[in-house]
Short mmCIF file of C-alpha atoms in Angstrom, two decimals:
data_model
loop_
_atom_site.label_atom_id
_atom_site.label_comp_id
_atom_site.label_asym_id
_atom_site.label_seq_id
_atom_site.Cartn_x
_atom_site.Cartn_y
_atom_site.Cartn_z
CA MET A 1 -274.43 -37.20 -23.96
CA PRO A 2 -271.55 -34.61 -23.90
CA ASP A 3 -267.67 -35.65 -22.82
CA GLY A 4 -267.20 -35.23 -18.72
CA ILE A 5 -270.71 -35.50 -17.92
CA ARG A 6 -272.96 -39.25 -17.41
CA PHE A 7 -276.52 -39.67 -16.27
CA ARG A 8 -276.05 -41.63 -12.62
CA SER A 9 -279.03 -44.04 -12.48
CA ASP A 10 -277.98 -45.00 -9.08
CA ARG A 11 -278.32 -41.51 -8.18
CA GLY A 12 -280.79 -39.99 -10.62
CA LYS A 13 -278.20 -37.05 -11.00
CA TYR A 14 -276.28 -35.75 -13.74
CA GLN A 15 -272.12 -36.31 -12.39
CA VAL A 16 -269.86 -33.83 -14.41
CA ARG A 17 -266.23 -34.96 -13.80
CA VAL A 18 -263.21 -32.60 -14.36
CA TRP A 19 -259.57 -32.82 -14.03
CA ALA A 20 -258.08 -30.45 -11.91
CA ILE A 21 -254.56 -29.77 -10.84
CA GLY A 22 -254.02 -29.39 -7.52
CA LEU A 23 -251.21 -27.16 -5.75
CA ASN A 24 -248.64 -29.49 -5.33
CA GLY A 25 -248.57 -30.23 -9.10
CA GLU A 26 -250.68 -33.53 -8.96
CA GLN A 27 -253.57 -34.31 -11.37
CA ARG A 28 -257.19 -35.29 -10.11
CA GLU A 29 -260.53 -35.88 -10.89
CA ARG A 30 -263.38 -33.83 -9.47
CA SER A 31 -267.00 -34.55 -9.94
CA PHE A 32 -270.28 -32.71 -9.03
CA TYR A 33 -273.75 -33.97 -9.33
CA VAL A 34 -276.63 -31.66 -10.48
CA GLU A 35 -280.34 -32.67 -11.14
CA THR A 36 -281.03 -31.84 -15.00
CA LEU A 37 -278.64 -32.00 -18.37
CA SER A 38 -278.70 -28.43 -18.79
CA GLU A 39 -277.30 -27.50 -14.92
CA ALA A 40 -274.50 -30.30 -16.07
CA LYS A 41 -273.55 -28.60 -19.18
CA LYS A 42 -273.17 -24.99 -18.05
CA LEU A 43 -271.29 -26.58 -14.54
CA ARG A 44 -268.86 -27.76 -16.83
CA ALA A 45 -268.51 -24.98 -19.06
CA GLU A 46 -267.68 -22.76 -15.73
CA THR A 47 -265.27 -25.23 -14.63
CA LEU A 48 -263.10 -25.71 -17.79
CA ALA A 49 -263.31 -21.74 -18.28
CA GLN A 50 -261.34 -21.63 -14.71
CA ARG A 51 -259.15 -24.47 -15.82
CA TYR A 52 -257.82 -24.46 -12.28
CA PRO A 53 -260.71 -25.24 -9.78
CA ASP A 54 -258.68 -24.76 -7.00
CA GLY A 55 -258.35 -21.17 -7.75
CA ASP A 56 -256.02 -20.11 -5.15
CA MET A 57 -252.06 -20.82 -6.12
CA THR A 58 -250.43 -17.17 -6.40
CA LEU A 59 -247.77 -16.62 -8.71
CA THR A 60 -245.47 -16.57 -5.66
CA GLN A 61 -246.31 -20.44 -4.87
CA TRP A 62 -245.97 -21.48 -8.76
CA HIS A 63 -242.62 -19.85 -8.47
CA ALA A 64 -241.41 -21.78 -5.60
CA ARG A 65 -242.70 -25.02 -7.62
CA HIS A 66 -241.51 -24.40 -10.65
CA TRP A 67 -238.05 -21.89 -10.86
CA GLN A 68 -235.76 -25.12 -10.91
CA VAL A 69 -237.54 -26.30 -14.05
CA VAL A 70 -236.80 -22.84 -15.57
CA ARG A 71 -233.14 -22.12 -14.42
CA GLY A 72 -232.77 -25.80 -15.89
CA THR A 73 -233.23 -24.68 -19.46
CA VAL A 74 -231.07 -21.45 -19.38
CA ARG A 75 -227.08 -20.45 -18.86
CA ALA A 76 -225.92 -19.42 -15.36
CA SER A 77 -225.72 -15.80 -15.80
CA THR A 78 -229.06 -15.65 -17.39
CA GLY A 79 -230.57 -17.67 -14.87
CA ARG A 80 -228.79 -15.17 -12.19
CA ALA A 81 -230.26 -12.04 -14.59
CA TYR A 82 -233.76 -13.86 -14.15
CA GLU A 83 -233.40 -14.09 -10.34
CA ARG A 84 -232.70 -10.59 -9.74
CA GLY A 85 -235.59 -9.98 -11.86
CA TRP A 86 -238.01 -11.97 -10.04
CA ARG A 87 -236.78 -11.13 -6.66
CA LEU A 88 -236.89 -7.31 -7.41
CA ARG A 89 -239.28 -6.48 -9.90
CA VAL A 90 -241.75 -9.44 -10.45
CA LYS A 91 -242.50 -10.80 -7.09
CA PRO A 92 -243.23 -7.76 -5.49
CA TRP A 93 -245.54 -6.35 -7.98
CA LEU A 94 -247.41 -9.50 -9.16
CA GLY A 95 -246.40 -12.30 -6.57
CA HIS A 96 -249.45 -12.27 -4.83
CA ILE A 97 -251.76 -12.38 -7.43
CA ARG A 98 -253.74 -15.59 -8.56
CA LEU A 99 -252.12 -17.26 -11.83
CA GLU A 100 -255.80 -17.25 -13.65
CA LYS A 101 -255.81 -13.42 -12.08
CA ILE A 102 -252.69 -12.51 -14.16
CA THR A 103 -253.92 -10.54 -17.20
CA ALA A 104 -251.79 -8.51 -19.84
CA GLY A 105 -252.86 -5.23 -18.45
CA ALA A 106 -251.62 -6.20 -15.13
CA VAL A 107 -248.42 -7.04 -16.42
CA GLU A 108 -247.82 -3.78 -18.46
CA GLU A 109 -249.40 -1.72 -15.08
CA ALA A 110 -246.30 -3.53 -13.24
CA MET A 111 -243.71 -2.93 -15.81
CA SER A 112 -244.34 1.01 -16.03
CA GLU A 113 -243.32 0.76 -12.59
CA TRP A 114 -240.08 -1.57 -12.94
CA SER A 115 -236.79 0.43 -12.35
CA GLY A 116 -233.69 -0.10 -14.44
CA SER A 117 -233.13 -0.27 -18.38
CA THR A 118 -234.79 -1.73 -20.92
CA SER A 119 -233.17 -4.94 -20.91
CA THR A 120 -233.03 -5.10 -17.40
CA ARG A 121 -237.17 -4.90 -17.28
CA ILE A 122 -237.24 -7.17 -20.46
CA ASP A 123 -235.08 -9.57 -18.36
CA ALA A 124 -238.03 -9.42 -15.69
CA LEU A 125 -240.46 -9.70 -18.10
CA SER A 126 -239.02 -13.22 -19.35
CA VAL A 127 -238.92 -14.87 -16.12
CA LEU A 128 -242.46 -14.08 -15.85
CA SER A 129 -243.38 -15.12 -19.24
CA ARG A 130 -241.37 -18.60 -18.62
CA LEU A 131 -243.10 -19.40 -15.24
CA LEU A 132 -246.60 -18.57 -17.33
CA ASP A 133 -245.74 -20.84 -20.09
CA GLY A 134 -245.11 -23.59 -17.60
CA ALA A 135 -248.51 -23.11 -15.95
CA VAL A 136 -249.98 -23.39 -19.23
CA ARG A 137 -248.12 -26.83 -20.03
CA ALA A 138 -249.49 -27.75 -16.59
CA GLN A 139 -252.70 -27.21 -17.50
CA ILE A 140 -253.21 -24.37 -14.51
CA ILE A 141 -254.10 -21.37 -16.80
CA PRO A 142 -255.16 -21.54 -20.74
CA LEU A 143 -253.10 -18.75 -21.98
CA ASN A 144 -249.73 -16.93 -20.89
CA GLN A 145 -250.72 -13.26 -20.85
CA ALA A 146 -247.37 -12.09 -20.23
CA ARG A 147 -246.74 -12.66 -24.18
CA LEU A 148 -249.74 -10.18 -24.76
CA ALA A 149 -248.15 -7.53 -23.23
CA ARG A 150 -246.62 -4.96 -24.81
CA ARG A 151 -242.84 -5.14 -24.52
CA PRO A 152 -241.01 -1.88 -22.44
CA ARG A 153 -239.88 0.66 -25.36
CA PRO A 154 -236.40 0.47 -26.31
CA ASP A 155 -233.80 2.90 -25.15
CA ALA A 156 -232.21 5.20 -27.45
CA PRO A 157 -229.74 3.16 -29.45
CA LYS A 158 -226.01 4.17 -29.04
CA SER A 159 -224.13 3.58 -32.13
CA LEU A 160 -222.00 0.72 -31.65
CA ARG A 161 -219.58 2.32 -33.84
CA SER A 162 -219.37 5.25 -31.40
CA ARG A 163 -218.35 2.63 -28.76
CA ALA A 164 -215.56 1.73 -30.61
CA LEU A 165 -211.82 2.82 -30.06
CA THR A 166 -209.77 4.23 -32.89
CA ALA A 167 -206.39 2.52 -33.80
CA SER A 168 -204.59 5.08 -31.86
CA GLU A 169 -206.90 4.94 -28.89
CA VAL A 170 -206.21 1.06 -29.12
CA ARG A 171 -202.40 1.79 -29.15
CA ALA A 172 -202.67 4.28 -26.26
CA LEU A 173 -204.36 1.59 -23.99
CA LEU A 174 -202.07 -0.96 -24.61
CA VAL A 175 -198.81 1.15 -23.60
CA ALA A 176 -200.80 2.07 -20.35
CA ILE A 177 -201.01 -1.37 -19.46
CA LYS A 178 -197.87 -2.04 -17.31
CA ASP A 179 -198.12 -5.86 -16.43
CA GLU A 180 -197.53 -7.98 -19.44
CA ASN A 181 -199.85 -10.79 -18.47
CA TYR A 182 -203.21 -8.42 -18.49
CA ARG A 183 -201.87 -6.32 -21.68
CA ARG A 184 -201.46 -10.03 -23.53
CA TYR A 185 -205.30 -10.51 -22.61
CA ILE A 186 -206.43 -6.92 -23.79
CA ALA A 187 -204.28 -7.29 -26.76
CA ALA A 188 -205.99 -10.36 -27.84
CA LEU A 189 -209.82 -9.28 -27.38
CA VAL A 190 -208.82 -6.23 -29.47
CA TYR A 191 -207.00 -7.93 -32.35
CA THR A 192 -209.20 -11.01 -32.36
CA GLY A 193 -212.55 -9.82 -31.50
CA MET A 194 -213.21 -12.92 -28.63
CA ARG A 195 -215.86 -12.44 -26.08
CA ALA A 196 -213.68 -11.61 -22.56
CA ASN A 197 -215.03 -15.26 -21.49
CA GLU A 198 -214.17 -16.80 -24.87
CA ALA A 199 -210.36 -15.80 -24.22
CA THR A 200 -210.52 -16.41 -20.46
CA ALA A 201 -211.33 -20.29 -21.61
CA LEU A 202 -208.76 -20.50 -24.23
CA ARG A 203 -206.10 -23.20 -24.13
CA ILE A 204 -202.81 -23.79 -25.99
CA GLU A 205 -204.12 -26.40 -28.18
CA ASP A 206 -206.65 -24.27 -29.78
CA VAL A 207 -203.96 -21.94 -31.25
CA ASP A 208 -201.76 -22.39 -34.29
CA LEU A 209 -199.24 -20.05 -34.57
CA ALA A 210 -197.97 -21.52 -37.83
CA HIS A 211 -201.02 -20.72 -39.65
CA ARG A 212 -202.02 -17.49 -37.06
CA THR A 213 -205.37 -19.06 -36.59
CA ILE A 214 -207.21 -19.46 -33.19
CA LEU A 215 -210.41 -22.07 -33.04
CA VAL A 216 -212.57 -20.53 -30.70
CA GLN A 217 -214.80 -23.28 -28.94
CA ARG A 218 -215.38 -22.93 -25.31
CA ALA A 219 -216.28 -20.19 -23.01
CA PHE A 220 -216.11 -19.68 -19.12
CA SER A 221 -219.15 -19.55 -17.06
CA VAL A 222 -220.10 -19.38 -13.64
CA ASP A 223 -222.72 -21.84 -12.45
CA ALA A 224 -226.15 -21.53 -10.04
CA GLU A 225 -223.54 -22.54 -7.18
CA GLY A 226 -221.15 -20.36 -7.95
CA ARG A 227 -218.30 -23.00 -9.44
CA GLY A 228 -216.60 -22.11 -12.70
CA VAL A 229 -217.45 -24.18 -15.56
CA GLU A 230 -216.48 -24.13 -19.69
CA LEU A 231 -219.63 -24.18 -21.71
CA THR A 232 -219.92 -23.34 -25.75
CA PRO A 233 -219.50 -19.85 -26.93
CA LYS A 234 -222.52 -17.95 -26.90
CA SER A 235 -223.58 -18.71 -30.50
CA HIS A 236 -222.79 -22.75 -29.81
CA LYS A 237 -220.64 -23.04 -32.93
CA GLU A 238 -216.98 -22.94 -32.93
CA ARG A 239 -215.44 -20.63 -35.25
CA GLU A 240 -211.39 -19.58 -36.38
CA VAL A 241 -210.43 -15.86 -35.92
CA PRO A 242 -207.10 -14.83 -37.14
CA ILE A 243 -203.92 -14.31 -35.46
CA PRO A 244 -202.95 -10.89 -36.84
CA ALA A 245 -198.80 -9.66 -36.84
CA GLN A 246 -199.33 -7.41 -33.62
CA LEU A 247 -200.64 -10.35 -31.81
CA VAL A 248 -198.35 -12.83 -32.78
CA GLY A 249 -195.50 -11.72 -30.14
CA PRO A 250 -197.68 -11.15 -27.15
CA MET A 251 -199.28 -14.54 -28.17
CA THR A 252 -196.34 -16.42 -28.34
CA GLU A 253 -194.96 -14.89 -24.89
CA ALA A 254 -198.08 -15.70 -23.25
CA MET A 255 -197.51 -19.73 -24.96
CA LYS A 256 -194.05 -20.03 -23.81
CA GLY A 257 -193.50 -23.22 -21.58
CA LYS A 258 -196.95 -24.52 -21.87
CA ARG A 259 -198.60 -27.67 -22.37
CA ARG A 260 -201.50 -27.84 -25.04
CA GLY A 261 -204.23 -28.30 -22.00
CA ASP A 262 -203.04 -24.82 -20.20
CA LEU A 263 -204.85 -21.81 -20.46
CA VAL A 264 -203.02 -19.22 -22.43
CA PHE A 265 -204.08 -16.35 -20.60
CA THR A 266 -203.23 -16.31 -16.85
CA GLY A 267 -202.30 -14.10 -13.72
CA PRO A 268 -199.15 -13.11 -12.66
CA ARG A 269 -199.82 -16.03 -10.20
CA GLY A 270 -200.91 -18.59 -12.81
CA GLY A 271 -204.59 -17.93 -11.86
CA ARG A 272 -207.90 -17.85 -14.54
CA LEU A 273 -208.46 -14.25 -15.75
CA ASN A 274 -211.74 -12.93 -15.83
CA PRO A 275 -213.05 -9.46 -16.56
CA SER A 276 -214.05 -8.45 -13.09
CA ASN A 277 -210.10 -9.44 -11.78
CA VAL A 278 -208.65 -7.74 -14.70
CA ARG A 279 -210.71 -4.33 -14.45
CA ARG A 280 -209.49 -4.24 -10.46
CA ALA A 281 -205.69 -4.93 -11.87
CA ILE A 282 -204.96 -2.92 -14.39
CA ASP A 283 -207.30 0.11 -12.58
CA TRP A 284 -209.98 0.14 -15.69
CA LYS A 285 -211.30 3.19 -14.39
CA THR A 286 -208.18 5.56 -14.35
CA LEU A 287 -207.34 3.48 -17.86
CA ARG A 288 -210.72 4.85 -19.11
CA ALA A 289 -210.03 8.59 -17.53
CA GLN A 290 -206.87 8.70 -19.54
CA LEU A 291 -208.25 7.83 -22.75
CA ARG A 292 -210.95 10.15 -22.00
CA ARG A 293 -213.51 7.23 -22.31
CA ASP A 294 -215.24 6.97 -19.33
CA ASP A 295 -217.86 4.60 -20.41
CA LEU A 296 -216.01 2.22 -22.15
CA ARG A 297 -216.08 -1.52 -21.44
CA ILE A 298 -214.47 -4.38 -21.86
CA HIS A 299 -217.02 -5.81 -24.37
CA ASP A 300 -216.33 -2.55 -26.13
CA LEU A 301 -212.84 -4.02 -27.69
CA ARG A 302 -214.92 -6.45 -29.50
CA HIS A 303 -216.67 -3.53 -30.86
CA THR A 304 -213.44 -2.13 -31.56
CA LEU A 305 -212.36 -5.05 -33.78
CA ALA A 306 -215.84 -4.93 -35.86
CA THR A 307 -214.90 -1.31 -36.56
CA LEU A 308 -211.10 -1.81 -37.73
CA LEU A 309 -212.11 -4.56 -39.93
CA PHE A 310 -215.02 -2.67 -41.73
CA ASP A 311 -212.76 0.16 -42.08
CA ALA A 312 -210.15 -1.46 -43.21
CA GLY A 313 -212.22 -2.89 -46.38
CA ALA A 314 -212.96 -6.64 -44.83
CA ALA A 315 -216.43 -7.90 -45.99
CA ALA A 316 -219.23 -8.09 -43.96
CA ASN A 317 -219.32 -12.06 -44.32
CA ASP A 318 -215.69 -12.42 -42.88
CA VAL A 319 -216.66 -9.69 -40.39
CA GLN A 320 -219.77 -12.05 -39.40
CA ALA A 321 -217.47 -15.40 -39.36
CA VAL A 322 -214.65 -13.84 -37.32
CA LEU A 323 -216.87 -12.36 -34.38
CA GLY A 324 -219.35 -15.14 -34.37
CA HIS A 325 -222.80 -13.46 -34.73
CA SER A 326 -225.55 -15.49 -35.64
CA THR A 327 -227.09 -12.96 -38.46
CA MET A 328 -225.84 -10.59 -40.64
CA GLN A 329 -228.04 -7.89 -39.18
CA MET A 330 -226.23 -7.87 -36.11
CA THR A 331 -222.50 -7.53 -37.98
CA GLU A 332 -224.04 -4.93 -40.20
CA ARG A 333 -224.44 -2.50 -37.27
CA TYR A 334 -220.91 -1.80 -37.42
CA SER A 335 -220.31 -1.01 -40.65
CA ARG A 336 -220.80 2.68 -42.44
CA ALA A 337 -222.61 0.98 -45.52
CA ARG A 338 -225.86 1.85 -45.07
CA ALA A 339 -225.60 4.92 -43.41
CA ASP A 340 -223.61 6.03 -46.54
CA ALA A 341 -226.10 4.34 -48.86
CA ALA A 342 -227.80 7.57 -49.72
CA LYS A 343 -224.47 9.35 -50.29
CA ARG A 344 -223.26 7.30 -52.76
CA ALA A 345 -226.94 6.91 -54.52
CA ALA A 346 -226.84 10.99 -54.83
CA THR A 347 -223.34 10.44 -55.86
CA ALA A 348 -224.30 8.04 -58.68
CA LEU A 349 -227.29 9.99 -59.61
CA ASP A 350 -224.89 13.14 -60.13
CA ALA A 351 -222.68 11.41 -62.51
CA LEU A 352 -225.74 10.31 -64.46
CA PHE A 353 -228.04 13.14 -64.54
CA GLY A 354 -225.60 16.08 -63.64
CA GLU A 355 -225.62 18.52 -60.93
CA GLU A 356 -227.79 20.94 -63.35
CA PRO A 357 -231.84 20.44 -62.71
#
């Protein structure tokens, strides 16, 4: 007798038993009775194909039950991006659809209507996929259709090198920042390549002026309740970054009179810095206009160090270590090495064979 089917002699019928997931997540057995074995096999096959016999749980209902699980597996900043993706994109287009009726085609059609950049739409697709992954684990649906959907076509990439400042632009930027507290912070971003939230979390005990190194081992973030928290860096690995000669003076001044556990960079009143209050304090919009770089971002200061290191002849693995990139592929996006490969190859062939055919 097939699994889930048995003959009940007391009723003179075949009993079909299946496990179902209720709307509140409870697992329960459901039984059906039919006259013949062939009817029993057909009924069990049809019921298993549905996987969710209740059939009335929508994506919005599942989100209400499963969202806390999703949010607990990602960083607070990612959770906020997912919340926006759900509220502005996923829910309006797909929230009313039953889980078992969501298809890859429906997901692709929704994505074609979503506004925003490619990364914004991918955030929305990611939260949908995580929700459907949970539904698969709960045995509500057999397959995550979001994983079968074609991802949005990426925006035309802008060269990371083109976002970087030149050495003269770096000097002009630092001269234009009048308050020394903010100037030191911006200088540290440029000369060390630290992420803004890593510099925000930097403490006196992390800095070794004698050996001119900084140990990057924490990053500042804001959790789902709006509270400030310190986490590991983005790569989840600590790393050492050098303190170049240009930064020794600013770092010495920033650390003066502070104890080991104190923050290195603070505002004029001693408060913690973050990219938002720094942009306001130094009038970032005006500074960008002065540099004629209206699209310049704080994060581009990190790109600047990577580009300047390569231009100075630093090895790719050293640049990777300083920036804390998880892959060499990311690091090499800042290098001219690949772009110049064809030119170097042509020069080598010219030298070998001569310029004449």
